[in-house]
Short mmCIF file of C-alpha atoms in Angstrom, two decimals:
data_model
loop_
_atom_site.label_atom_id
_atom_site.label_comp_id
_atom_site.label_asym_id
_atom_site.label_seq_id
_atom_site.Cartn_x
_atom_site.Cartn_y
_atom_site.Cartn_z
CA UNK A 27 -10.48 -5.89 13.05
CA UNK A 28 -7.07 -7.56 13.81
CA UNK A 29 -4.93 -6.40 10.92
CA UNK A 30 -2.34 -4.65 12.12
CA UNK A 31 0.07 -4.63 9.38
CA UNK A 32 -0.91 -4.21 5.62
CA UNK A 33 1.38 -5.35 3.03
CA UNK A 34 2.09 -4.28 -0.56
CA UNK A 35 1.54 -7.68 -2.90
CA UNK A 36 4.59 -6.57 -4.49
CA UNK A 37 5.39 -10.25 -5.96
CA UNK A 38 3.93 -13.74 -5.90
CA UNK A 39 6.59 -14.21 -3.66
CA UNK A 40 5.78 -11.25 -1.06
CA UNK A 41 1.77 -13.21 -1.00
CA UNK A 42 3.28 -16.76 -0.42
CA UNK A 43 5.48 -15.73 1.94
CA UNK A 44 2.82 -14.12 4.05
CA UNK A 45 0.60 -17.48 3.16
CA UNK A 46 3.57 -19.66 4.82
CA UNK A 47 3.34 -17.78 8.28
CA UNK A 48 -0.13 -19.76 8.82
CA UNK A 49 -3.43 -18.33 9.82
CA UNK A 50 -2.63 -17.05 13.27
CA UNK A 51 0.42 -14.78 11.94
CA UNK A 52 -2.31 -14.48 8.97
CA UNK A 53 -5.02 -12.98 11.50
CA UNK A 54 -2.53 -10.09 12.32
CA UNK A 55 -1.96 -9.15 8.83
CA UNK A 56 -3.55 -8.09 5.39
CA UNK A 57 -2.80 -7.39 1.73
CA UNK A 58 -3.28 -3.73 0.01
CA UNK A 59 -2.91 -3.94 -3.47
CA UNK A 60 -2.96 -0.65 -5.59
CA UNK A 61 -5.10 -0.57 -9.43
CA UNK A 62 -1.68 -1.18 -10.68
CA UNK A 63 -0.65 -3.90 -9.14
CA UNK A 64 -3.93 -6.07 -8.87
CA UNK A 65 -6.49 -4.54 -11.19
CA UNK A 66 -9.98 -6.03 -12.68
CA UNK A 67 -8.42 -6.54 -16.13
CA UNK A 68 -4.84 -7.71 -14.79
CA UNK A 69 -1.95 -5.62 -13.19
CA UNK A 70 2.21 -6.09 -13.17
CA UNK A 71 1.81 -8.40 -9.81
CA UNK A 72 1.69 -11.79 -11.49
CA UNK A 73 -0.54 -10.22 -14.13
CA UNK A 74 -3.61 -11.46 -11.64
CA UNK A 75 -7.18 -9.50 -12.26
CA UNK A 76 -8.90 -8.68 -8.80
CA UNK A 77 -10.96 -11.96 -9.18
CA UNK A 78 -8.24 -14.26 -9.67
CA UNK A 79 -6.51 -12.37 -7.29
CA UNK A 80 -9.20 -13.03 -4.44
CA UNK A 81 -9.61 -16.62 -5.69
CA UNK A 82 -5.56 -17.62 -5.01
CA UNK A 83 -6.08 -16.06 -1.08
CA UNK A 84 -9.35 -17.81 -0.69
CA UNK A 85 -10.26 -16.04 2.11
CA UNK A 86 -6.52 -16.64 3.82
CA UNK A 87 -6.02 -13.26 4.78
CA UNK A 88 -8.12 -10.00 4.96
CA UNK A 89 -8.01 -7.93 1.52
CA UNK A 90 -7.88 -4.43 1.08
CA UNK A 91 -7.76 -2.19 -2.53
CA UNK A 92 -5.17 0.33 -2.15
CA UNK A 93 -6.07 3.83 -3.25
CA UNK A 94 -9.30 3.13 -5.13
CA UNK A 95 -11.47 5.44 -7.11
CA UNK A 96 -10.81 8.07 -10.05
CA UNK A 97 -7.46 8.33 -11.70
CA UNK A 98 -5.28 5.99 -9.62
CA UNK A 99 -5.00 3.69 -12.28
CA UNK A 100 -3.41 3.53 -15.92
CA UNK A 101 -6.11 5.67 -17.02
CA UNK A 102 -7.71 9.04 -15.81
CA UNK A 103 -11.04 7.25 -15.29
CA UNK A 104 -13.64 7.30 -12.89
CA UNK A 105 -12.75 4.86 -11.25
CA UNK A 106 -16.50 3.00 -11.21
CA UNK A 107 -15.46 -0.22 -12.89
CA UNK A 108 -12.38 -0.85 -10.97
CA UNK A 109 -14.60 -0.46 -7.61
CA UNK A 110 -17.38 -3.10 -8.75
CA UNK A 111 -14.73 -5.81 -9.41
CA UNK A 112 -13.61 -4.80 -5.83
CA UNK A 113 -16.50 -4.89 -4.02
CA UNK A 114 -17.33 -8.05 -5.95
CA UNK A 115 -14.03 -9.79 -4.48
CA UNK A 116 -12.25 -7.82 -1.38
CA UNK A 117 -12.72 -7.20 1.91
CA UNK A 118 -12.35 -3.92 2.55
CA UNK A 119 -11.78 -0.62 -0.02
CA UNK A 120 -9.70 2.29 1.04
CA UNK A 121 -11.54 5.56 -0.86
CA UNK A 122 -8.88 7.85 -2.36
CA UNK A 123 -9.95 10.77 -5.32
CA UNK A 124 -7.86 13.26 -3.45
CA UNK A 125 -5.11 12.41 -6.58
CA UNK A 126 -7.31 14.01 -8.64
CA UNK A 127 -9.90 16.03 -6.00
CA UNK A 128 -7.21 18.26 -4.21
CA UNK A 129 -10.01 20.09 -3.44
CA UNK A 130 -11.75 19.77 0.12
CA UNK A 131 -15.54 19.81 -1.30
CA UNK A 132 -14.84 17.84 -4.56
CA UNK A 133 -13.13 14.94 -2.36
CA UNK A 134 -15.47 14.83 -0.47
CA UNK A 135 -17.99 14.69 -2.94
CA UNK A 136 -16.32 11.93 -4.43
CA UNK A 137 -15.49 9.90 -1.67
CA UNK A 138 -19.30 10.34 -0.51
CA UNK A 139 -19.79 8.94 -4.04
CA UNK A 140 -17.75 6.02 -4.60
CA UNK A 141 -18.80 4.56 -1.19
CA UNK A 142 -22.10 4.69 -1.59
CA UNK A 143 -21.70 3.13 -4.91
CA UNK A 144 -19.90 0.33 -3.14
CA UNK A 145 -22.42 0.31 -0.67
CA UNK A 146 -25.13 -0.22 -3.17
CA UNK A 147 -23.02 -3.09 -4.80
CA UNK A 148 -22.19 -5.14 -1.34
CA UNK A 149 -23.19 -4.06 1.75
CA UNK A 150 -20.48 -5.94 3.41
CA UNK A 151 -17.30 -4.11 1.96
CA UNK A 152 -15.57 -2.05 4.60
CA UNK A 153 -14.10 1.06 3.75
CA UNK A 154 -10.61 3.19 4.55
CA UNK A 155 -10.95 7.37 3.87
CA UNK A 156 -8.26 9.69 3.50
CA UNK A 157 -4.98 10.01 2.11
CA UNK A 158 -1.26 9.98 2.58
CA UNK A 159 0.37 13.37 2.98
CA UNK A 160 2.45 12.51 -0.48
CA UNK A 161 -0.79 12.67 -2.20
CA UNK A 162 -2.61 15.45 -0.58
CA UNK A 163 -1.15 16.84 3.33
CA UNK A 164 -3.82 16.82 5.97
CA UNK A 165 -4.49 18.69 8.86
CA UNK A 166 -5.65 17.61 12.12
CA UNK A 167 -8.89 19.84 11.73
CA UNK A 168 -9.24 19.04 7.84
CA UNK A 169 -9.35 15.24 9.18
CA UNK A 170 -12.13 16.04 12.20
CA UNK A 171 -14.37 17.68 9.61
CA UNK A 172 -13.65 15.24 6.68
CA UNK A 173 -14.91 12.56 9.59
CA UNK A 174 -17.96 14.59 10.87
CA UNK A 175 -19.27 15.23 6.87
CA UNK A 176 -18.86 11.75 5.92
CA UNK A 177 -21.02 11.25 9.49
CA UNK A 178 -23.70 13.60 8.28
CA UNK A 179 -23.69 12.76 4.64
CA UNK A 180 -23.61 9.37 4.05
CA UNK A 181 -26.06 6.91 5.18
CA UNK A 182 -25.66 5.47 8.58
CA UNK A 183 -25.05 2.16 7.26
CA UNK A 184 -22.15 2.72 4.97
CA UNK A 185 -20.90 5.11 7.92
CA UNK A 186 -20.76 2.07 10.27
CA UNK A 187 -18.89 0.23 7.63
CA UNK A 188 -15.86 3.17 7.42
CA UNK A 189 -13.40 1.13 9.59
CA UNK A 190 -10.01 3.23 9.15
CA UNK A 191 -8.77 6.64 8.55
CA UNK A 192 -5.23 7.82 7.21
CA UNK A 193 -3.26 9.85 9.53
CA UNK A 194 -0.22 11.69 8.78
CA UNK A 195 2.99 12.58 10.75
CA UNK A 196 5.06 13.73 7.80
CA UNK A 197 6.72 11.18 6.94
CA UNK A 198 7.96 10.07 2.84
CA UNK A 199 9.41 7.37 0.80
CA UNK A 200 13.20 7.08 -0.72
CA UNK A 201 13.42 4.16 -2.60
CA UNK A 202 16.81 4.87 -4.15
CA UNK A 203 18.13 5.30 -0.21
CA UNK A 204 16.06 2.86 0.88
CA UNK A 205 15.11 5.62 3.74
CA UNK A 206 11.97 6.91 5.69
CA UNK A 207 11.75 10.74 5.11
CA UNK A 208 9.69 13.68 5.70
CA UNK A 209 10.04 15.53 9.48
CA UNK A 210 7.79 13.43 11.71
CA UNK A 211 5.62 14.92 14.19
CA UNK A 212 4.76 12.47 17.26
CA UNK A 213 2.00 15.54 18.27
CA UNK A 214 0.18 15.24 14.92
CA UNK A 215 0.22 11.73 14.71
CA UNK A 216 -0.85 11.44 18.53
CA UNK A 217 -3.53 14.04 17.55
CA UNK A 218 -5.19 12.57 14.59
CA UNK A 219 -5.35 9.18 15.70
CA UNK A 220 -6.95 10.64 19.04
CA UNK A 221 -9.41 12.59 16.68
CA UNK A 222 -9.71 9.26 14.62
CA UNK A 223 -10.60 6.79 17.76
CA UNK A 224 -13.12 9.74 18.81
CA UNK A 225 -15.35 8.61 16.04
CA UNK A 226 -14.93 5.02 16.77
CA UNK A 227 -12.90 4.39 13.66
CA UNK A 228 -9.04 2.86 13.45
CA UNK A 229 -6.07 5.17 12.64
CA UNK A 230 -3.75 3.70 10.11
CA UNK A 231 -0.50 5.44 8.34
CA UNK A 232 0.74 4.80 4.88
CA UNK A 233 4.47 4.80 3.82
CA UNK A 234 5.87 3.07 7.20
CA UNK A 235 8.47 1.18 4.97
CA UNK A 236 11.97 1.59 6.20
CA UNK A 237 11.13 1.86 10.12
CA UNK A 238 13.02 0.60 12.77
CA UNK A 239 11.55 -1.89 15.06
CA UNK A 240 11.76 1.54 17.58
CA UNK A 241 10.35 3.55 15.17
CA UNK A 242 7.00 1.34 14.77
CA UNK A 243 7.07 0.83 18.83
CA UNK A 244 6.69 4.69 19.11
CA UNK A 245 3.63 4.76 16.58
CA UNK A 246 1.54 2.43 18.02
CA UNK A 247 2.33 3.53 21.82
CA UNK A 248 0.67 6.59 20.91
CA UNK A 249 -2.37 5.01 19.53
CA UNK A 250 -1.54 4.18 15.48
CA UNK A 251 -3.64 1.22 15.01
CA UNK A 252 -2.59 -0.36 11.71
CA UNK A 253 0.43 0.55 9.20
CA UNK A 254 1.12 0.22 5.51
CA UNK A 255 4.18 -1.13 3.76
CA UNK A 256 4.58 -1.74 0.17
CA UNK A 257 8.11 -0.87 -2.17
CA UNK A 258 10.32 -1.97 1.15
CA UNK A 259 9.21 -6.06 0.26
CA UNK A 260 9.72 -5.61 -3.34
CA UNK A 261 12.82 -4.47 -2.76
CA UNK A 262 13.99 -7.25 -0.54
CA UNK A 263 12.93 -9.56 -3.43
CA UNK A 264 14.98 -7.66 -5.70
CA UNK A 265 18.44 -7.19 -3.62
CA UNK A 266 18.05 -10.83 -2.78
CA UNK A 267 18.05 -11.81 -6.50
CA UNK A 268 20.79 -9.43 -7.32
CA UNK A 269 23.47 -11.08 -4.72
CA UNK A 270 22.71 -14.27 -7.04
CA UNK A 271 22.93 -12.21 -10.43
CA UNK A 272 26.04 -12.56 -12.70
CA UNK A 273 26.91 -9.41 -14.90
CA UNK A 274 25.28 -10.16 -17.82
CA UNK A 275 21.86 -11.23 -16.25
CA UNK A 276 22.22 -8.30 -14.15
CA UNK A 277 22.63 -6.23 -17.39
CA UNK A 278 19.48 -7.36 -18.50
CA UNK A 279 17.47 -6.78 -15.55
CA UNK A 280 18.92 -3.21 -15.79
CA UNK A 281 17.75 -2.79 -19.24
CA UNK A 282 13.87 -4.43 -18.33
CA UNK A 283 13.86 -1.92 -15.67
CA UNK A 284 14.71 1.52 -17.37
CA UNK A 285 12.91 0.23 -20.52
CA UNK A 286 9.96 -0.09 -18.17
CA UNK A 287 10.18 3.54 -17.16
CA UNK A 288 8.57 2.49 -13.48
CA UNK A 289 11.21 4.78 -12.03
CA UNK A 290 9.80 7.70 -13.18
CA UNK A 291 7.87 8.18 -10.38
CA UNK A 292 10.28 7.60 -7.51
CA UNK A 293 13.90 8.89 -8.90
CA UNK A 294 15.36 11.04 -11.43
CA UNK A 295 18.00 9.08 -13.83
CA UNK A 296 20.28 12.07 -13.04
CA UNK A 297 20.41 10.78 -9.17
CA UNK A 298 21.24 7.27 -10.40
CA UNK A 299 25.07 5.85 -10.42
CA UNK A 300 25.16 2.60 -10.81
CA UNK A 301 22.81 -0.10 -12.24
CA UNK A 302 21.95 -1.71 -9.39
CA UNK A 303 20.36 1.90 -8.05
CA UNK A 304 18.01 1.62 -10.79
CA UNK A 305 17.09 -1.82 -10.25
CA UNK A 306 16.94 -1.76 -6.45
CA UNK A 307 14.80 1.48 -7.18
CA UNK A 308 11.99 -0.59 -9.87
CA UNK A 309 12.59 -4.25 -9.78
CA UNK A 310 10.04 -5.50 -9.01
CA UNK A 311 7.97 -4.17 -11.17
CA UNK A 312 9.15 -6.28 -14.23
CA UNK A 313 8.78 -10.27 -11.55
CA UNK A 314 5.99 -10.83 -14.49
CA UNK A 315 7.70 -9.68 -17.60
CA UNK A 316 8.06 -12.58 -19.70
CA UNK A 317 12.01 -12.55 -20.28
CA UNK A 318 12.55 -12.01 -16.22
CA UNK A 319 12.07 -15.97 -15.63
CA UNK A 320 15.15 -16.35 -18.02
CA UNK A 321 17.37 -14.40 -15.48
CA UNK A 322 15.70 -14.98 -12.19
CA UNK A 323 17.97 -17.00 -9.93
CA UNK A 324 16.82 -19.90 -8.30
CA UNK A 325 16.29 -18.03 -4.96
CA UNK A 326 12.70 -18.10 -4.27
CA UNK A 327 12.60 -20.03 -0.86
CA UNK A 328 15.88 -17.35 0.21
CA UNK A 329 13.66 -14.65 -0.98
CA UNK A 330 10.39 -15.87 0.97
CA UNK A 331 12.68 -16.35 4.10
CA UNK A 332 13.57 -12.37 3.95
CA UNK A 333 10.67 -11.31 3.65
CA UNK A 334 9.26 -13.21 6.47
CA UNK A 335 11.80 -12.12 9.00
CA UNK A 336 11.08 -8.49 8.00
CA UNK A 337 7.29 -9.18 8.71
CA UNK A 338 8.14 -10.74 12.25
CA UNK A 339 10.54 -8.07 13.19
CA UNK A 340 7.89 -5.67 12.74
CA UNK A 341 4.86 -7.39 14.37
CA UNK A 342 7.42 -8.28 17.21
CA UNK A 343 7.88 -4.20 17.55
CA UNK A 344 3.71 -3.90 17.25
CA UNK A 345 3.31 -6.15 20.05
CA UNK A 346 5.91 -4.70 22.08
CA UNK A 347 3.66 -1.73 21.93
CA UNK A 348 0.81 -2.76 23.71
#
């Protein structure tokens, strides 16, 4: 497993960019798109399903589903639908009911569930367990035993096919600051991924957007394997298109944005002062509304070219690392 870094699809734009660094960049690299954003019956990233999705990649670059499984989609389902059309088309599926499991047992229950069920469906998925600490906090023994009952429980096959676990170090997201937050903890990052690597498995964190190229070095000195980043390359999509906006086209992206109520679940409108907070903030969730190609500013190849030096700034700090 050479993916190092997993990117958010957070635009057509964020997947042809990584497309135009060429396979050996490629090799390094992989996409994680949430239920939301790629989904079996279409999501808000160029309103692709997971099959059409997996047929634009072809194979490019390693694919992983983001927080699969029960209630981490528009709906408080079970999840079991979404996961078929996944196994059916991606690479790898990262098992998350602790949104709705906070539970110890009942997680583990239904992790133990929905990867078997994969299992069943394709024998050849690979498989992420865990969560980020936004979702449900970890510690260091909850993540030994959550490792040594998926050992005993599940068969040894689907087992061998659990290639990453989610370690924590306390970190958050601020998209209206555009900041990494949280209090993070070098010893319980060091520690999980050391309990993590015991098992023969690959440590990986969520929510690394924001990091400096120092920041990342430190991580994966002490034995982070991979990293997720997501909102941080929708949001350089959306600040580029903004220094090309005029007023009134920025008024309307403004009004696509709060009418689309996607901030709700990063900011409060009482924290927002200008219209460009609220935009930076949720932008990119409205790329594939149908009035946003009226307004969108002939910027696509400036766009791409952002997003690409981000991505080699931050493999450049990975393989200082090693």
């Amino acid at each position: 497993m050479n993916s190092k870094l997993f990117i958010g699809p957070m635009s057509k734009n964020t997947v042809d960019a990584v497309l135009e660094l060429g396979p050996e960049v490629c090799d390094s690299l992989a996409f994680i798109p949430s239920r939301r954003q790629v989904e079996h019956n279409g999501g808000y990233v160029n309103k692709w399903t997971t099959d059409s999705f997996a047929n634009y990649l072809n194979g490019r670059v390693l694919t992983q589903r983001d927080h699969a499984g029960p209630g981490q989609g528009y709906t408080d389902d079970d999840g079991l639908v979404s996961l078929k059309a996944d196994a059916q088309n991606l690479d790898m599926i990262h098992i998350d009911p602790w949104k709705k499991y906070q539970d110890y047992n009942k997680g583990l229950l239904k992790t133990i569930e929905c990867i078997e069920y994969v299992h069943q469906t394709n024998s050849s998925v690979l498989f992420e367990v865990g969560t980020e600490e936004s979702i449900r906090k970890f510690t260091a023994r909850e993540l030994r035993r959550l490792l040594e009952d998926l050992e005993k429980k599940l068969s040894s096959s689907a087992f061998s096919n659990v290639k990453f676990a989610v370690v924590q170090s306390g970190v958050g997201l601020d998209l209206l600051n555009r900041k990494n937050t949280g209090q993070f903890s070098l010893d319980r990052l060091t520690q999980m991924c050391q309990i993590v690597k015991e098992f023969g498995i690959l440590s990986k964190e969520h929510n690394g957007d924001y990091l400096t190229p120092e920041d990342i070095e430190v991580r994966f000195s002490n034995g982070l394997n991979a990293i997720n980043i997501a909102p941080e390359f929708g949001q350089i999509e959306t600040l580029s298109y903004i220094k090309e906006m005029s007023n009134e086209q920025l008024d309307i992206f403004y009004e696509m944005c709060l009418e689309s109520k996607r901030w709700e679940k990063w900011v409060s409108l009482d924290n927002i002062k200008s219209k460009t907070q609220l935009i930076t903030v949720c932008g990119h969730y409205v790329f594939s509304h149908n009035d946003f190609s009226s307004i969108k500013p002939n910027s696509e190849s400036i766009v791409r070219s952002n997003i690409k030096k981000r991505i080699s700034q931050i493999l450049e700090a990975i393989d200082k690392s090693e």
